[in-house]
Amino acid sequence: MKIGRNAPCPCGSGKKFKQCCSLSIDSKPSDLQAFLLGQDFDSLEELQQSADTFLLNQNQMPEDDFHGLTPEQVHLMLNFAFETPEQFDFKSKLSIEPKAPILMLINGIVSAIDTDGLKATAAAGSLPQKLCRDIWEDYKILCKDDSYYPGHKVNKEDDFVALNVARLTLELAGLLRKTKGKFFLTKKYYKIFDKDGLKGLYPIIFKTYCSKFNWGYWDGYKEVPFIQQSFLYTLYLLKLHGDKMISTANYEKDFIKAFPNVVDEFDDSSYSTPKDDLFRCYRSRACKRFLVFLGLAELEITKQDRIGDNVYKIRKTALFEDLVKFNLSSNEKSKIMHPVLNTGYLH
């Protein structure tokens, strides 16, 4: 029986067949068939072992579309970013004092909380109006955030999405809690901050933002969780391109080159193509609201393009260089072997 492209994949991944195992079927069948053709096998087990060995070797060959990374390394990036320190090493304590828009917002929240806590609004349980306005006045001057129109007014936390995101990230990290209508800093916060300051807090905030906070919360684009799942590949692109202040279009093109099937997540419309929508989503979600918001890249805003979107250039910061180290070698097999699973987006 033939499986429909939009039917659930029989592997049990929960994805559509066209976004999962059909890709592995269609990707390189001729190479495997050519390898197996004419060989004699005494059993199905022997055939399967030979095929597995062939595919494993293929997965350890560098590919141009991945900028020299192997499919295995990309698989580890996507699925074991924080569990493969021999290849991707994230510091638990920084060597330099971190600076980032999210830290500016967090500092505003933390500074307003004393031992008696900070009273939340009665209606929504949010940060108080005066605090939101005070933080906004500094943020709009110091941070290059064009998400807000000129003259934007902040009357509540919901009017200041970046501040709301910073507060949610603190809570998800276990550094802030709300009890009986008040916000309190947790014992975990004081323990880390008293020992290492922001140098110790930032890695926790970074990991929480990447693994627990939903990036799709920020914007009106489709969820597309894969953009967040591939955060480490975005950092790898920043490592490659980040010495120079260049357009985010370079990152967008490299992303779709590596993961062309992500465009299938977007629908055709009368005013935009799925590819253009993917580029806008990646530019906003991965470049601006990840790299820049977390202080890993600095931003330059140029004039609007032909359809009215702002054009951005980014460059890596010293914080990026201090936080993550890539220990990649295309000539050496990884010390920890994981099965290379098809994500549904690999070409």
Coordinates of C-alpha atoms in Angstrom, one line a residue:
M1 CA 0.0 0.0 0.0
K2 CA 1.3 3.4 -1.0
I3 CA 1.6 6.0 1.8
G4 CA 0.2 9.4 1.0
R5 CA 2.6 12.3 1.3
N6 CA 0.3 14.1 3.8
A7 CA -0.4 11.0 5.8
P8 CA 1.2 10.4 9.3
C9 CA 4.6 8.9 8.9
P10 CA 4.6 5.2 9.9
C11 CA 7.8 5.6 11.9
G12 CA 5.8 7.2 14.6
S13 CA 7.5 10.6 14.6
G14 CA 4.2 12.5 14.5
K15 CA 5.3 14.3 11.3
K16 CA 3.7 14.0 7.9
F17 CA 5.3 11.4 5.7
K18 CA 6.5 14.0 3.2
Q19 CA 8.4 15.8 6.0
C20 CA 9.9 12.6 7.5
C21 CA 10.8 9.2 6.1
S22 CA 10.0 10.1 2.5
L23 CA 13.0 12.4 2.6
S24 CA 15.3 9.6 3.6
I25 CA 13.8 7.4 0.9
D26 CA 14.2 10.1 -1.7
S27 CA 17.5 11.6 -0.5
K28 CA 20.2 9.2 -1.8
P29 CA 18.7 5.9 -2.9
S30 CA 20.9 5.5 -5.9
D31 CA 24.1 5.6 -3.9
L32 CA 22.9 2.9 -1.5
Q33 CA 21.5 0.8 -4.3
A34 CA 24.7 1.1 -6.3
F35 CA 26.7 0.0 -3.3
L36 CA 24.5 -3.0 -2.7
L37 CA 24.0 -4.0 -6.3
G38 CA 25.8 -7.2 -7.3
Q39 CA 26.8 -8.1 -3.7
D40 CA 25.8 -11.4 -2.2
F41 CA 24.4 -11.6 1.3
D42 CA 23.8 -14.7 3.3
S43 CA 21.0 -13.2 5.3
L44 CA 18.8 -10.1 5.7
E45 CA 20.7 -9.3 8.8
E46 CA 24.0 -9.2 6.8
L47 CA 22.4 -7.0 4.2
Q48 CA 21.0 -4.6 6.9
Q49 CA 24.5 -4.4 8.6
S50 CA 26.1 -3.6 5.3
A51 CA 23.6 -0.9 4.5
D52 CA 23.9 0.6 8.0
T53 CA 27.7 0.8 7.6
F54 CA 27.4 2.5 4.3
L55 CA 24.9 5.1 5.6
L56 CA 27.0 5.7 8.7
N57 CA 30.0 6.4 6.5
Q58 CA 27.9 8.8 4.4
N59 CA 26.7 10.6 7.5
Q60 CA 30.4 11.3 8.4
M61 CA 31.3 12.9 5.1
P62 CA 31.4 16.7 5.0
E63 CA 28.8 18.4 2.8
D64 CA 29.0 21.7 1.1
D65 CA 25.4 22.6 1.9
F66 CA 26.3 22.3 5.6
H67 CA 29.5 24.5 5.2
G68 CA 31.7 21.5 5.6
L69 CA 29.8 19.9 8.5
T70 CA 28.8 16.2 8.2
P71 CA 25.2 15.1 8.5
E72 CA 26.1 13.5 11.8
Q73 CA 27.4 16.7 13.2
V74 CA 24.3 18.6 12.1
H75 CA 22.2 15.9 13.7
L76 CA 24.0 16.3 17.0
M77 CA 23.5 20.1 16.7
L78 CA 19.8 19.7 16.3
N79 CA 19.2 17.0 18.9
F80 CA 22.1 17.0 21.4
A81 CA 23.3 20.6 21.5
F82 CA 23.9 20.7 25.2
E83 CA 24.8 17.0 25.6
T84 CA 27.8 16.9 23.2
P85 CA 30.5 19.0 24.9
E86 CA 33.3 17.3 23.0
Q87 CA 32.0 19.1 19.9
F88 CA 30.0 22.1 21.2
D89 CA 31.2 23.5 24.5
F90 CA 29.1 26.1 26.3
K91 CA 30.7 27.8 29.3
S92 CA 28.9 27.5 32.7
K93 CA 30.7 30.6 33.8
L94 CA 31.8 33.4 31.5
S95 CA 35.2 35.0 31.4
I96 CA 33.9 38.4 30.6
E97 CA 31.1 40.6 31.9
P98 CA 28.1 40.0 29.5
K99 CA 26.1 42.7 27.9
A100 CA 22.8 42.1 26.1
P101 CA 19.4 43.7 25.7
I102 CA 17.8 40.8 27.7
L103 CA 20.2 41.5 30.5
M104 CA 19.3 45.2 30.6
L105 CA 15.6 44.2 31.0
I106 CA 16.4 41.6 33.6
N107 CA 18.5 44.1 35.6
G108 CA 15.5 46.5 35.5
I109 CA 13.3 43.7 37.0
V110 CA 15.8 42.5 39.6
S111 CA 16.6 46.0 40.8
A112 CA 13.0 46.6 41.7
I113 CA 12.7 43.5 43.9
D114 CA 13.7 43.7 47.6
T115 CA 13.3 41.2 50.4
D116 CA 9.6 42.1 50.6
G117 CA 9.1 41.3 47.0
L118 CA 7.6 43.3 44.1
K119 CA 3.8 43.7 44.1
A120 CA 2.2 42.4 40.8
T121 CA -0.8 44.1 39.2
A122 CA -4.0 42.9 40.7
A123 CA -5.8 42.2 37.4
A124 CA -3.2 40.4 35.3
G125 CA -0.5 39.5 37.9
S126 CA 2.1 41.4 35.7
L127 CA 5.0 43.7 36.5
P128 CA 3.7 47.1 37.8
Q129 CA 3.0 49.8 35.3
K130 CA 5.5 52.4 36.6
L131 CA 8.3 49.9 36.4
C132 CA 7.4 48.9 32.8
R133 CA 7.4 52.6 31.8
D134 CA 10.7 53.3 33.6
I135 CA 12.5 50.4 31.9
W136 CA 10.9 51.3 28.5
E137 CA 12.4 54.8 28.6
D138 CA 16.0 53.4 28.9
Y139 CA 15.4 50.4 26.5
K140 CA 14.0 52.5 23.6
I141 CA 17.1 54.7 23.7
L142 CA 19.8 52.1 24.2
C143 CA 18.6 49.1 22.2
K144 CA 18.1 49.1 18.5
D145 CA 14.7 47.5 18.5
D146 CA 12.5 48.6 15.6
S147 CA 9.6 46.2 16.6
Y148 CA 7.9 49.2 18.2
Y149 CA 6.6 52.1 16.1
P150 CA 7.7 55.7 16.9
G151 CA 5.7 57.1 19.8
H152 CA 4.8 53.7 21.1
K153 CA 3.3 53.9 24.6
V154 CA 3.8 51.4 27.4
N155 CA 0.8 51.3 29.8
K156 CA 1.3 47.7 30.9
E157 CA 3.7 44.7 30.6
D158 CA 1.8 43.4 27.6
D159 CA 2.7 46.6 25.7
F160 CA 6.4 45.9 26.2
V161 CA 6.8 42.4 24.7
A162 CA 10.6 42.3 25.2
L163 CA 10.2 42.9 28.9
N164 CA 7.5 40.3 29.1
V165 CA 9.9 37.8 27.4
A166 CA 12.7 38.7 29.9
R167 CA 10.4 38.1 32.8
L168 CA 9.1 34.8 31.4
T169 CA 12.7 33.6 30.8
L170 CA 13.6 34.4 34.4
E171 CA 10.7 32.4 35.7
L172 CA 11.4 29.4 33.3
A173 CA 15.1 29.5 34.6
G174 CA 13.9 29.2 38.2
L175 CA 15.4 32.6 39.1
L176 CA 12.1 34.4 39.6
R177 CA 8.8 33.3 41.2
K178 CA 5.4 34.8 42.0
T179 CA 3.8 34.0 45.3
K180 CA 0.7 35.6 46.8
G181 CA 0.6 38.4 44.3
K182 CA 4.3 39.3 44.6
F183 CA 7.5 38.7 42.6
F184 CA 10.5 37.3 44.5
L185 CA 14.0 36.3 43.4
T186 CA 14.6 32.7 44.2
K187 CA 17.3 31.1 46.3
K188 CA 18.8 29.7 43.1
Y189 CA 19.2 33.3 41.8
Y190 CA 20.9 34.6 44.9
K191 CA 23.2 31.5 45.1
I192 CA 24.5 32.0 41.6
F193 CA 24.6 35.8 41.5
D194 CA 26.4 36.0 44.9
K195 CA 29.0 33.6 43.7
D196 CA 29.5 34.6 40.0
G197 CA 27.3 37.5 39.2
L198 CA 26.1 37.9 35.6
K199 CA 29.0 35.7 34.5
G200 CA 27.2 32.8 36.1
L201 CA 23.7 33.8 35.4
Y202 CA 24.0 34.4 31.7
P203 CA 24.7 30.8 30.7
I204 CA 21.5 29.7 32.5
I205 CA 19.5 32.4 30.9
F206 CA 20.9 31.5 27.5
K207 CA 20.2 27.8 27.9
T208 CA 16.6 28.5 29.2
Y209 CA 15.9 30.8 26.3
C210 CA 17.1 28.2 23.8
S211 CA 15.5 25.1 25.3
K212 CA 12.4 26.3 27.3
F213 CA 11.1 29.6 26.0
N214 CA 9.0 29.4 22.8
W215 CA 10.5 31.7 20.2
G216 CA 7.2 31.8 18.3
Y217 CA 5.7 33.7 21.2
W218 CA 7.4 36.9 19.9
D219 CA 5.8 37.2 16.5
G220 CA 2.8 36.5 14.2
Y221 CA 4.6 33.9 12.1
K222 CA 3.8 30.2 12.1
E223 CA 5.3 28.2 15.0
V224 CA 8.0 26.4 12.9
P225 CA 9.8 25.0 16.0
F226 CA 12.7 23.9 13.8
I227 CA 14.1 27.4 13.6
Q228 CA 14.6 27.3 17.4
Q229 CA 15.7 23.6 17.3
S230 CA 18.5 24.7 14.9
F231 CA 19.8 27.5 17.1
L232 CA 23.2 25.9 17.3
Y233 CA 23.5 25.8 13.5
T234 CA 22.6 29.6 13.5
L235 CA 25.5 30.1 16.0
Y236 CA 27.7 28.1 13.7
L237 CA 26.8 30.5 10.8
L238 CA 27.7 33.4 13.1
K239 CA 31.1 31.8 13.7
L240 CA 31.6 31.6 10.0
H241 CA 30.3 35.0 8.9
G242 CA 30.5 37.0 12.1
D243 CA 33.9 38.7 11.7
K244 CA 32.3 41.2 9.3
M245 CA 29.1 43.3 9.6
I246 CA 27.1 41.7 6.8
S247 CA 23.4 41.4 5.8
T248 CA 21.3 38.8 7.5
A249 CA 20.3 37.7 4.0
N250 CA 23.6 35.7 4.0
Y251 CA 22.4 33.8 7.1
E252 CA 18.9 33.3 5.6
K253 CA 20.3 31.8 2.4
D254 CA 22.7 29.5 4.2
F255 CA 19.9 28.3 6.5
I256 CA 17.6 27.4 3.6
K257 CA 20.4 25.8 1.7
A258 CA 21.0 23.5 4.6
F259 CA 17.4 22.8 5.4
P260 CA 15.4 23.5 2.2
N261 CA 12.3 21.6 3.3
V262 CA 11.5 24.1 6.1
V263 CA 9.9 26.2 3.5
D264 CA 7.1 23.6 3.3
E265 CA 5.9 24.9 6.7
F266 CA 4.8 28.2 5.1
D267 CA 1.8 28.6 2.8
D268 CA 1.3 30.4 -0.5
S269 CA -0.4 33.8 -0.3
S270 CA -1.4 36.6 -2.6
Y271 CA 1.3 39.0 -1.2
S272 CA 4.3 36.8 -0.4
T273 CA 5.9 33.5 -1.3
P274 CA 6.6 30.7 1.3
K275 CA 10.4 31.3 0.8
D276 CA 10.1 35.0 1.5
D277 CA 8.0 34.3 4.6
L278 CA 10.6 31.8 5.8
F279 CA 13.3 34.4 5.3
R280 CA 11.4 37.1 7.3
C281 CA 10.6 34.6 10.1
Y282 CA 14.3 33.5 10.3
R283 CA 15.5 37.1 10.2
S284 CA 13.2 38.1 13.0
R285 CA 13.3 35.0 15.2
A286 CA 16.9 33.7 14.8
C287 CA 18.9 36.8 14.0
K288 CA 17.2 39.7 15.8
R289 CA 15.4 38.0 18.7
F290 CA 18.0 35.4 19.4
L291 CA 21.5 36.5 18.3
V292 CA 21.0 40.3 19.0
F293 CA 18.6 40.0 21.9
L294 CA 21.0 37.7 23.8
G295 CA 23.9 39.9 23.0
L296 CA 25.7 37.4 20.7
A297 CA 25.6 39.7 17.7
E298 CA 25.4 43.5 17.3
L299 CA 22.9 45.0 14.9
E300 CA 23.0 47.6 12.2
I301 CA 19.7 48.8 10.7
T302 CA 19.9 50.1 7.1
K303 CA 17.2 51.6 4.9
Q304 CA 14.1 49.7 4.0
D305 CA 14.0 47.3 1.0
R306 CA 11.6 47.5 -1.9
I307 CA 8.7 46.0 0.1
G308 CA 9.2 48.1 3.2
D309 CA 11.1 45.7 5.4
N310 CA 14.1 47.0 7.3
V311 CA 17.4 45.5 6.1
Y312 CA 19.7 44.3 8.9
K313 CA 23.4 43.7 9.2
I314 CA 24.9 41.7 12.1
R315 CA 28.4 40.9 13.5
K316 CA 29.4 38.6 16.3
T317 CA 30.4 40.0 19.7
A318 CA 33.0 39.1 22.3
L319 CA 30.2 37.5 24.3
F320 CA 29.6 35.0 21.5
E321 CA 33.3 34.2 21.4
D322 CA 33.4 33.6 25.1
L323 CA 30.2 31.6 25.4
V324 CA 30.5 28.8 22.9
K325 CA 33.4 26.9 21.4
F326 CA 33.1 24.6 18.4
N327 CA 35.5 21.6 18.5
L328 CA 34.7 20.2 15.1
S329 CA 36.8 18.1 12.8
S330 CA 35.5 16.5 9.6
N331 CA 38.3 14.0 9.7
E332 CA 37.5 12.5 13.1
K333 CA 34.5 10.5 14.2
S334 CA 32.6 11.9 17.2
K335 CA 33.5 10.2 20.5
I336 CA 29.9 9.6 21.3
M337 CA 27.9 7.9 18.5
H338 CA 24.2 8.7 18.2
P339 CA 21.9 7.2 15.5
V340 CA 21.5 9.8 12.7
L341 CA 17.8 10.4 12.6
N342 CA 16.2 12.2 9.7
T343 CA 14.7 15.4 11.0
G344 CA 12.3 15.9 8.1
Y345 CA 14.2 19.0 7.0
L346 CA 17.6 17.7 6.0
H347 CA 18.1 17.7 2.2

